Short mmCIF file of C-alpha atoms and ligand atoms in Angstrom, two decimals:
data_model
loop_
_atom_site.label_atom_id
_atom_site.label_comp_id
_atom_site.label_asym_id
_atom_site.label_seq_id
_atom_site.Cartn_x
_atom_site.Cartn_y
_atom_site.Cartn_z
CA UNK O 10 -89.61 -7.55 -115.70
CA UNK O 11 -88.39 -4.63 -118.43
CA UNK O 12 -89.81 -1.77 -118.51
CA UNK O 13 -91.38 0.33 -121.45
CA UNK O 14 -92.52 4.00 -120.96
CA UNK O 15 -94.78 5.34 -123.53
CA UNK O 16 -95.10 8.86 -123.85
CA UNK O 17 -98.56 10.27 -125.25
CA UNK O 18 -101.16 8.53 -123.52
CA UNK O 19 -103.81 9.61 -126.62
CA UNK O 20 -105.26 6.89 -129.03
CA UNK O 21 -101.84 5.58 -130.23
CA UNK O 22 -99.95 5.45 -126.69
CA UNK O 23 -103.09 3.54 -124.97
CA UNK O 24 -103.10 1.25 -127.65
CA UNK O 25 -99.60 0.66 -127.69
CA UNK O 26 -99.97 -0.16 -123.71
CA UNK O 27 -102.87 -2.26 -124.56
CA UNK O 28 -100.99 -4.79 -127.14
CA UNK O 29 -97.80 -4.25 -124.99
CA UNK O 30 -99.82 -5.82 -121.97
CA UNK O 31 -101.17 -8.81 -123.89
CA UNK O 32 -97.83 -10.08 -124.99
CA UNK O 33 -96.57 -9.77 -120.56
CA UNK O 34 -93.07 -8.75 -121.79
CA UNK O 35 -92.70 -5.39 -119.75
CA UNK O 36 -94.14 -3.59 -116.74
CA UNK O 37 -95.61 0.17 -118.61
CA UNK O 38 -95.47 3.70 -117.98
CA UNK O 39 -97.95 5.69 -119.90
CA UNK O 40 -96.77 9.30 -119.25
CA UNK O 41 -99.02 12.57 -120.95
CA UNK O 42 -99.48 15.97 -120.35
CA UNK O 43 -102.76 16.10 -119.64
CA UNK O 44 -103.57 15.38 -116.00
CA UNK O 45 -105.36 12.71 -114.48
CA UNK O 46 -106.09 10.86 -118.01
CA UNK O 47 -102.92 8.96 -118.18
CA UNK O 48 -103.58 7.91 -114.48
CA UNK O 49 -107.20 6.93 -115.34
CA UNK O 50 -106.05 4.75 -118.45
CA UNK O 51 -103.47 2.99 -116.94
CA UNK O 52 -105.98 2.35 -113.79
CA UNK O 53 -108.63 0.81 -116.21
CA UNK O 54 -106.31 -1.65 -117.81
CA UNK O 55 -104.53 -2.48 -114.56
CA UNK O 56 -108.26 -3.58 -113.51
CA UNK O 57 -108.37 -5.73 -116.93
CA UNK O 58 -105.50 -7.62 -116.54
CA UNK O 59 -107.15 -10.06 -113.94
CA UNK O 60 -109.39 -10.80 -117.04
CA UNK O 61 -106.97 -11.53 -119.47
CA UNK O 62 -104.64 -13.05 -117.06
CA UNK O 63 -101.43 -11.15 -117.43
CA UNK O 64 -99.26 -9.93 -114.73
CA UNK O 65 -98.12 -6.34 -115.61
CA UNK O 66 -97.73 -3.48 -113.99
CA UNK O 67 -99.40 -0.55 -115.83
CA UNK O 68 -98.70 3.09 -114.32
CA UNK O 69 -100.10 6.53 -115.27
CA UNK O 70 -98.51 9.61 -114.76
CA UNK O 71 -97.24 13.69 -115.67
CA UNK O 72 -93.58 12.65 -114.24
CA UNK O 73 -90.96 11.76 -116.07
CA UNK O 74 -89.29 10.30 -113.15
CA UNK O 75 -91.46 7.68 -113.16
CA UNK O 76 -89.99 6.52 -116.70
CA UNK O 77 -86.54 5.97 -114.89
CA UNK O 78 -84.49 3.42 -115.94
CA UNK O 79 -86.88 1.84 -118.64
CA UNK O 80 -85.65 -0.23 -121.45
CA UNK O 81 -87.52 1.09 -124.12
CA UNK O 82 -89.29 4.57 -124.66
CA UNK O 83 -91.91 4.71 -127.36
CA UNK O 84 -92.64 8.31 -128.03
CA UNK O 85 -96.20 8.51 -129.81
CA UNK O 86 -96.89 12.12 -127.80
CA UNK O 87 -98.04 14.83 -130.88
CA UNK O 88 -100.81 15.76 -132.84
CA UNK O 89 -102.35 13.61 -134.88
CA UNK O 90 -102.84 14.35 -138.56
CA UNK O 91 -106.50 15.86 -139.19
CA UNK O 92 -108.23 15.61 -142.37
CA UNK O 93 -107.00 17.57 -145.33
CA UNK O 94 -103.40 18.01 -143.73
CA UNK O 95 -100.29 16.49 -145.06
CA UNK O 96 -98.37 14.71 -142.21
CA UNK O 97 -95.30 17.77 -143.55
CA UNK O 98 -98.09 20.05 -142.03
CA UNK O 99 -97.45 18.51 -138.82
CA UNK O 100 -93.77 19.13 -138.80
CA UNK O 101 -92.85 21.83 -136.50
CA UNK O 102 -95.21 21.61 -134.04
CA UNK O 103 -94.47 17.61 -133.56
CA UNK O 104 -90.52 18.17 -133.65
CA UNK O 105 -90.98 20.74 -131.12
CA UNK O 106 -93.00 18.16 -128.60
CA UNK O 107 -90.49 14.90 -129.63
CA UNK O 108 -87.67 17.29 -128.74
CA UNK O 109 -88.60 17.92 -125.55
CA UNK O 110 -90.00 14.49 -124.77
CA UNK O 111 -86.65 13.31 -126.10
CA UNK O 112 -84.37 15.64 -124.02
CA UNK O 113 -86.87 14.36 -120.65
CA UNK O 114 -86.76 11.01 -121.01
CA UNK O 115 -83.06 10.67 -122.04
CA UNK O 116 -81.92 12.36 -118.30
CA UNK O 117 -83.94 9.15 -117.02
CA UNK O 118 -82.65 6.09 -119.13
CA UNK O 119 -79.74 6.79 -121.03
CA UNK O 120 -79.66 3.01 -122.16
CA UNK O 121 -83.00 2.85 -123.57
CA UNK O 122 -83.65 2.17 -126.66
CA UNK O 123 -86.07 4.21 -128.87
CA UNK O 124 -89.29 3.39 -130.66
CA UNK O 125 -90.93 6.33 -132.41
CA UNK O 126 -94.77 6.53 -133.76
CA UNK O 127 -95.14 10.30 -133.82
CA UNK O 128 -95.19 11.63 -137.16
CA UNK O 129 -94.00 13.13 -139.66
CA UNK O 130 -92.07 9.59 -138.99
CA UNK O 131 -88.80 9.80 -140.51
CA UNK O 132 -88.16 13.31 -139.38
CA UNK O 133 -89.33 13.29 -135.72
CA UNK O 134 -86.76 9.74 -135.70
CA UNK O 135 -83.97 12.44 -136.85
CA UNK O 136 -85.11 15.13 -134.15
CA UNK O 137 -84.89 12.40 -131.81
CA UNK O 138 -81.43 11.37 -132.60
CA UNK O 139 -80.50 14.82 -132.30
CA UNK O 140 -81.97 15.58 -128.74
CA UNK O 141 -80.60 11.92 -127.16
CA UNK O 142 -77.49 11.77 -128.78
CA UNK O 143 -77.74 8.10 -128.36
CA UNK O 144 -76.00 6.16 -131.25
CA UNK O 145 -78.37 5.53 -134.64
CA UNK O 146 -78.74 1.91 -133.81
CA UNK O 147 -81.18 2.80 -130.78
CA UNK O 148 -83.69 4.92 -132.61
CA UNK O 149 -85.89 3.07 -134.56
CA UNK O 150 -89.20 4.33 -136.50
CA UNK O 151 -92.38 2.52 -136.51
CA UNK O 152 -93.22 2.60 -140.24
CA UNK O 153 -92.45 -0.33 -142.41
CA UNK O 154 -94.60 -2.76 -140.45
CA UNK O 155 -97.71 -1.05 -140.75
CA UNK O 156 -97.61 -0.17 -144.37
CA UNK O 157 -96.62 -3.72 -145.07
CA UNK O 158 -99.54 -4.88 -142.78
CA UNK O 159 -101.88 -2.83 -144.22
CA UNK O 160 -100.33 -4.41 -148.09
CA UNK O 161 -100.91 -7.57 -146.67
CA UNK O 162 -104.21 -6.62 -145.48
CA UNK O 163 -105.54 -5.69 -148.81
CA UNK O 164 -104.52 -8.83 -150.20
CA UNK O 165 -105.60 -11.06 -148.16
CA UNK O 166 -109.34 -9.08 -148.14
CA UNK O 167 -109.10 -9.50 -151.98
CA UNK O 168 -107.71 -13.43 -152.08
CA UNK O 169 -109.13 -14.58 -149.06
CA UNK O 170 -105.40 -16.68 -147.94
CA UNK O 171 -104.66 -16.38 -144.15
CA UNK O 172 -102.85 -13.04 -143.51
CA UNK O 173 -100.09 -15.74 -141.84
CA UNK O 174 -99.22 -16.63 -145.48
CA UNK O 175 -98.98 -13.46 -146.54
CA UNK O 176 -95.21 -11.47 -146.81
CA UNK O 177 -94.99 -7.91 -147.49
CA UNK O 178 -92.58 -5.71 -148.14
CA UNK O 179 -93.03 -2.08 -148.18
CA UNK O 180 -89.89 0.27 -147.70
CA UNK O 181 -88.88 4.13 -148.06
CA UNK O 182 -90.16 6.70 -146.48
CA UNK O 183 -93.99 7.20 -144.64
CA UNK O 184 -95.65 9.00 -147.20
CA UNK O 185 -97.03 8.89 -150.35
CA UNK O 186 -93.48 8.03 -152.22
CA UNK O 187 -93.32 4.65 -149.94
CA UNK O 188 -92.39 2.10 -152.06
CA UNK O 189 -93.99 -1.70 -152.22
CA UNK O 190 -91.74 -4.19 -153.13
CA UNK O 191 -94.68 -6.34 -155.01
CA UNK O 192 -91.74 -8.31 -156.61
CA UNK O 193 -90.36 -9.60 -153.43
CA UNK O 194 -93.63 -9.87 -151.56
CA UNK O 195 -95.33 -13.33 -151.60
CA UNK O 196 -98.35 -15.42 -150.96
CA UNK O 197 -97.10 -18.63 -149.44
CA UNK O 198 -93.95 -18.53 -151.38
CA UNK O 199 -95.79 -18.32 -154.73
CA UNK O 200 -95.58 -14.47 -156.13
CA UNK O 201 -98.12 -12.06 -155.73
CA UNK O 202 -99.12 -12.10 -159.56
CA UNK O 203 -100.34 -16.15 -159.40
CA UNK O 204 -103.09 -14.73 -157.33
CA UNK O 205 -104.15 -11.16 -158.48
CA UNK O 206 -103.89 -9.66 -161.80
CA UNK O 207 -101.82 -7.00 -162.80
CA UNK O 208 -105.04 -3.95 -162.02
CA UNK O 209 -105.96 -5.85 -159.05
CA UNK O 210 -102.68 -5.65 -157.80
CA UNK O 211 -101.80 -2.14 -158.83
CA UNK O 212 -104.68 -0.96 -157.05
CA UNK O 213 -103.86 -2.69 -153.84
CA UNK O 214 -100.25 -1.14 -154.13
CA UNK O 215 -101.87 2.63 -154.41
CA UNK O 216 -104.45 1.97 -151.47
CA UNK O 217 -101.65 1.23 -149.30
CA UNK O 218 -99.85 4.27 -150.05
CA UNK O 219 -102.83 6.23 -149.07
CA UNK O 220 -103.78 3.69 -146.60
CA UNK O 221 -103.07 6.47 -143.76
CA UNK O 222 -104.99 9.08 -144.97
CA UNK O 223 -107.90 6.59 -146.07
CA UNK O 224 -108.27 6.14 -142.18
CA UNK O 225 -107.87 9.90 -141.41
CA UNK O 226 -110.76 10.51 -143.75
CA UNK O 227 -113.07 7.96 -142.45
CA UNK O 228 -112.31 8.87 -138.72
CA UNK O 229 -112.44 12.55 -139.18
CA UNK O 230 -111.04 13.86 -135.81
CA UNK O 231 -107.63 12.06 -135.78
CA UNK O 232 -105.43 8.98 -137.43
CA UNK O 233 -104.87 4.97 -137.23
CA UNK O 234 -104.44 3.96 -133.85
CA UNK O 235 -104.79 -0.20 -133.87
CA UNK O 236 -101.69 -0.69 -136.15
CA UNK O 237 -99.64 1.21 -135.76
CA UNK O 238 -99.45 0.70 -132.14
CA UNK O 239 -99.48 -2.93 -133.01
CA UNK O 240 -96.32 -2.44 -134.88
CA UNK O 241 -94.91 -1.10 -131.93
CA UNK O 242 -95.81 -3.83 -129.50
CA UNK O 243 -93.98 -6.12 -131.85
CA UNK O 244 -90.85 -4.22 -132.47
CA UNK O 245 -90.48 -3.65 -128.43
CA UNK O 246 -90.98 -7.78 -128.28
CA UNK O 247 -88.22 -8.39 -130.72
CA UNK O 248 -86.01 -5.96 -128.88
CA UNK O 249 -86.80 -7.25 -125.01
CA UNK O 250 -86.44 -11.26 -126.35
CA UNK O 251 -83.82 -10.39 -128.47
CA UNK O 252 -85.79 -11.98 -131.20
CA UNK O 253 -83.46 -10.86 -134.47
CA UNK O 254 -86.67 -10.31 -136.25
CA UNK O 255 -86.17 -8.93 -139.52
CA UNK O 256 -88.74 -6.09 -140.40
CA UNK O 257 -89.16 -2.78 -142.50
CA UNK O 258 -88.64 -0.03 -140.13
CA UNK O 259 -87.15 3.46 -140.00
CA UNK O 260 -83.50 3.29 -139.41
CA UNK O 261 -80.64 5.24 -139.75
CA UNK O 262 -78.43 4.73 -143.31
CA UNK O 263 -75.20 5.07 -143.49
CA UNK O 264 -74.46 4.15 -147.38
CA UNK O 265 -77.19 1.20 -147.63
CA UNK O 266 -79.34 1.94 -150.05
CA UNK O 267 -77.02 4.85 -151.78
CA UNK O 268 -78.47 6.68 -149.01
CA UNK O 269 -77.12 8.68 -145.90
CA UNK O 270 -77.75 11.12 -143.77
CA UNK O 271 -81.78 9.99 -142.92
CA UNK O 272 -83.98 7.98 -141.51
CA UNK O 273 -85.49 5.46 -144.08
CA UNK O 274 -87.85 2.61 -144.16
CA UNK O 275 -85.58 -0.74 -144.82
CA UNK O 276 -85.68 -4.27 -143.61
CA UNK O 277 -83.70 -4.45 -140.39
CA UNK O 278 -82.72 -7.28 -137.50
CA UNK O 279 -83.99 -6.31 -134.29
CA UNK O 280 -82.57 -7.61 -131.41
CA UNK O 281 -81.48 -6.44 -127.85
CA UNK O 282 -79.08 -3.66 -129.50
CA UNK O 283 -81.84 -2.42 -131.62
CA UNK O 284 -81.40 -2.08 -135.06
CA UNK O 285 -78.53 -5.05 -135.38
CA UNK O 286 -78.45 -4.97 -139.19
CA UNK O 287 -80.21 -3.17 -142.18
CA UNK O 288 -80.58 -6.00 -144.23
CA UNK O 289 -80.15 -5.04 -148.16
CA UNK O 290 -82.04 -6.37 -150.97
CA UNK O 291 -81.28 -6.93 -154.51
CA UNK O 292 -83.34 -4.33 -156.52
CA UNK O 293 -84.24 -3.93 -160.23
CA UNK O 294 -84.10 -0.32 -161.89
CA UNK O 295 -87.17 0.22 -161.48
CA UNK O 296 -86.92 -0.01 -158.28
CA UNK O 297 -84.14 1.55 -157.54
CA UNK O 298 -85.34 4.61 -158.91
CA UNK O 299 -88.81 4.55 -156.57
CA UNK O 300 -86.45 4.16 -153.62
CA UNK O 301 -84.53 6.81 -154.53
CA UNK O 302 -87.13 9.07 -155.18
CA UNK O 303 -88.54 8.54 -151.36
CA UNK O 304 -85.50 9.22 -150.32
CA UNK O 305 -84.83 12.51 -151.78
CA UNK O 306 -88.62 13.02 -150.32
CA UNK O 307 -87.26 12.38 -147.06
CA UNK O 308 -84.05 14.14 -147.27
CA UNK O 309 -86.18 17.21 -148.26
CA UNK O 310 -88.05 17.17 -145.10
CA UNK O 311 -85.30 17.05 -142.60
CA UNK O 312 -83.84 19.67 -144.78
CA UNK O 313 -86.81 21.61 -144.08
CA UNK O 314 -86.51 20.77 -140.43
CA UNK O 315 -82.95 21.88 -140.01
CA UNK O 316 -84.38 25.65 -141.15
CA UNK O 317 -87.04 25.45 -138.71
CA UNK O 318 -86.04 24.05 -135.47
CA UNK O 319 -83.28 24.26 -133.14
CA UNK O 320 -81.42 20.42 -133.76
N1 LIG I 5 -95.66 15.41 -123.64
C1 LIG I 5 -96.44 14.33 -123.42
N2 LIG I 5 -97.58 14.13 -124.10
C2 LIG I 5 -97.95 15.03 -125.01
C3 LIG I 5 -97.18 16.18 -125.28
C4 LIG I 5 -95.98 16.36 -124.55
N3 LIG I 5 -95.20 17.41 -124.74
N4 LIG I 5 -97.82 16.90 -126.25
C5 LIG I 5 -98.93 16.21 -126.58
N5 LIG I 5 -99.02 15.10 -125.83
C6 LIG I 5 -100.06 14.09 -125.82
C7 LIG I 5 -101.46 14.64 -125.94
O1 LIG I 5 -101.93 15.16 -124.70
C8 LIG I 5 -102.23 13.43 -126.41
O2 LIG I 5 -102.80 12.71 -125.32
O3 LIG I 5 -99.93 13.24 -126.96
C9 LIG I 5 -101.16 12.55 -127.08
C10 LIG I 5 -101.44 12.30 -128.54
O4 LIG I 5 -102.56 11.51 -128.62
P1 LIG I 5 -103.70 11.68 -129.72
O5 LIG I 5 -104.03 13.13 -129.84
O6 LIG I 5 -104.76 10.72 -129.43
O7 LIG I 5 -102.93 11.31 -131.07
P2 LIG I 5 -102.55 9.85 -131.60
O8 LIG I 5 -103.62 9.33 -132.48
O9 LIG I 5 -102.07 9.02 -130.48
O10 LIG I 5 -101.31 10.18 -132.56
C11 LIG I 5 -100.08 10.67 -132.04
O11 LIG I 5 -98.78 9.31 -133.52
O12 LIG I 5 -99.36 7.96 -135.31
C12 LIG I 5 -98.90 9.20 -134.92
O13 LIG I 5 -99.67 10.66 -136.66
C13 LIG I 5 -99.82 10.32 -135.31
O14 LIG I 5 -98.27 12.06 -134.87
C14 LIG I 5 -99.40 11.39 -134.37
C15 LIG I 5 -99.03 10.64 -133.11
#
């Protein structure tokens, strides 16, 4: 059996164990700082797996030795974004915990590959790359999936199709300058516009990029758990069965895209190296332009985390 260690054992690393269990694809370590709630978590879920049938092995604990050797390490361990703060806000205090959990888990599995929730997303990928020195190709940002879920979500509340026949697309960075691709996403093959009209769909492209913070303000005390975990357990599949599933995620661009230098939400293969290929799309003007203003978004923030933490 692989194994997957998650690190932050809070509402996005339990979930993330939760999914991860249900597909059976990799014994789990759920590793936190707190005491004794990692332990209890991983103890109630062991007990549930006799109900759902799944033979995994689902450990709790403060060591990092107990992540030795693991195949993947998802590192959701932060704070989560609380109502009224910007997920910039979070910055330093979130590179500061990613670094270390980085630098940790790296002395245990230098082969792993590297899924990252913790956010802001395409910096703390960066400050991960930094602290592992493994090679781009292994860090990979959960980002892409969920905003295109959460697209395809909205549609498929407002059309009623099967969310199987629905294809999103949403890349650039995780924030409000994220980009949806509405002219390469489809309903069954047929484009989006065949089904809503141009308002309806406009205002389905701005709820997703404030489909974060639409959670954050319902929930009140922290952020989306379900997805983006979700995400996760499906990227860590893809990776483990060697899949070459081609998804939006956070990857590292070296001239795709104009861009370089920063993580960035485009469609990639997964497969058993990790990110295997950024796949690149034919883009209008337009957008063009929207891309590259998310990028220069993005650039900005690592910018601003090279001036305030030790890379
Ligand atoms: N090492 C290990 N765990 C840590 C550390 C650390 N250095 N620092 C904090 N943690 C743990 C906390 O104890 C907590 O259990 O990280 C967990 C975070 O869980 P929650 O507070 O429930 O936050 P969550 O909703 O999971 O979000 C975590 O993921 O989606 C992003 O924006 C979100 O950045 C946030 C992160």
């Amino acid at each position: 059996m692989a194994k997957i260690s998650v690190i932050g054992a809070g509402m996005t690393g339990s979930t993330t164990a939760h999914w991860l269990a249900e597909r059976e694809i990799a014994d789990i370590v759920l590793v936190d700082i707190m005491e004794g709630m990692p332990q209890g978590k991983a103890l109630d879920m062991t007990q549930a797996m006799p109900i759902i049938g799944k033979d995994v092995m689902i450990l709790g604990s403060n060591d990092y030795a107990d992540t030795k050797d693991s195949d993947i390490v998802v590192i959701t361990a932060g704070l989560p974004r609380k109502p009224g703060m910007t997920r910039e806000d979070l910055l330093v205090k979130n590179a500061n915990i990613v670094g270390s959990v980085a630098e940790e888990t790296i002395k245990y599995s230098p082969n792993a590959i590297y899924l990252i929730l913790t956010n802001p997303l395409d910096t703390m990928t960066y400050m991960t790359m930094m602290k592992t020195g493994l090679p781009a190709n292994k860090i990979i940002g959960q980002a892409g999936i969920l905003d295109s879920a959460r697209m395809s979500a909205f549609i498929a509340m407002e059309t009623g199709v099967s969310v199987q026949n629905i294809n999103c697309y949403v890349l650039g960075g995780h924030g409000d300058s994220m980009v949806p691709l509405t002219r390469h996403s489809n309903i069954a093959g047929v484009p989006l516009e065949k089904y809503l009209d141009a308002d309806k769909l406009e205002a389905i492209v701005q709820r997703t990029r404030k489909g974060g913070g639409e959670i954050v303000g319902l929930l009140k005390t922290g952020s989306a758990f379900y997805a983006p975990s979700a995400a996760i357990a499906q990227m860590a599949e893809a990776i483990l069965k060697d899949k070459k599933l081609i998804v939006p995620c956070a990857a590292y661009l070296n001239g795709e895209y104009g861009q370089k230098g920063i993580f960035f939400g485009v469609p990639v293969m997964l497969g058993k190296g990790g990110v295997e290929k950024i796949i690149e799309y034919d883009l209008n003007e337009d957008e063009k332009t929207a891309l590259q203003n998310s990028a220069d978004a993005v650039a900005k923030s690592v910018e601003e985390l090279k001036g305030l933490v030790e890379l």
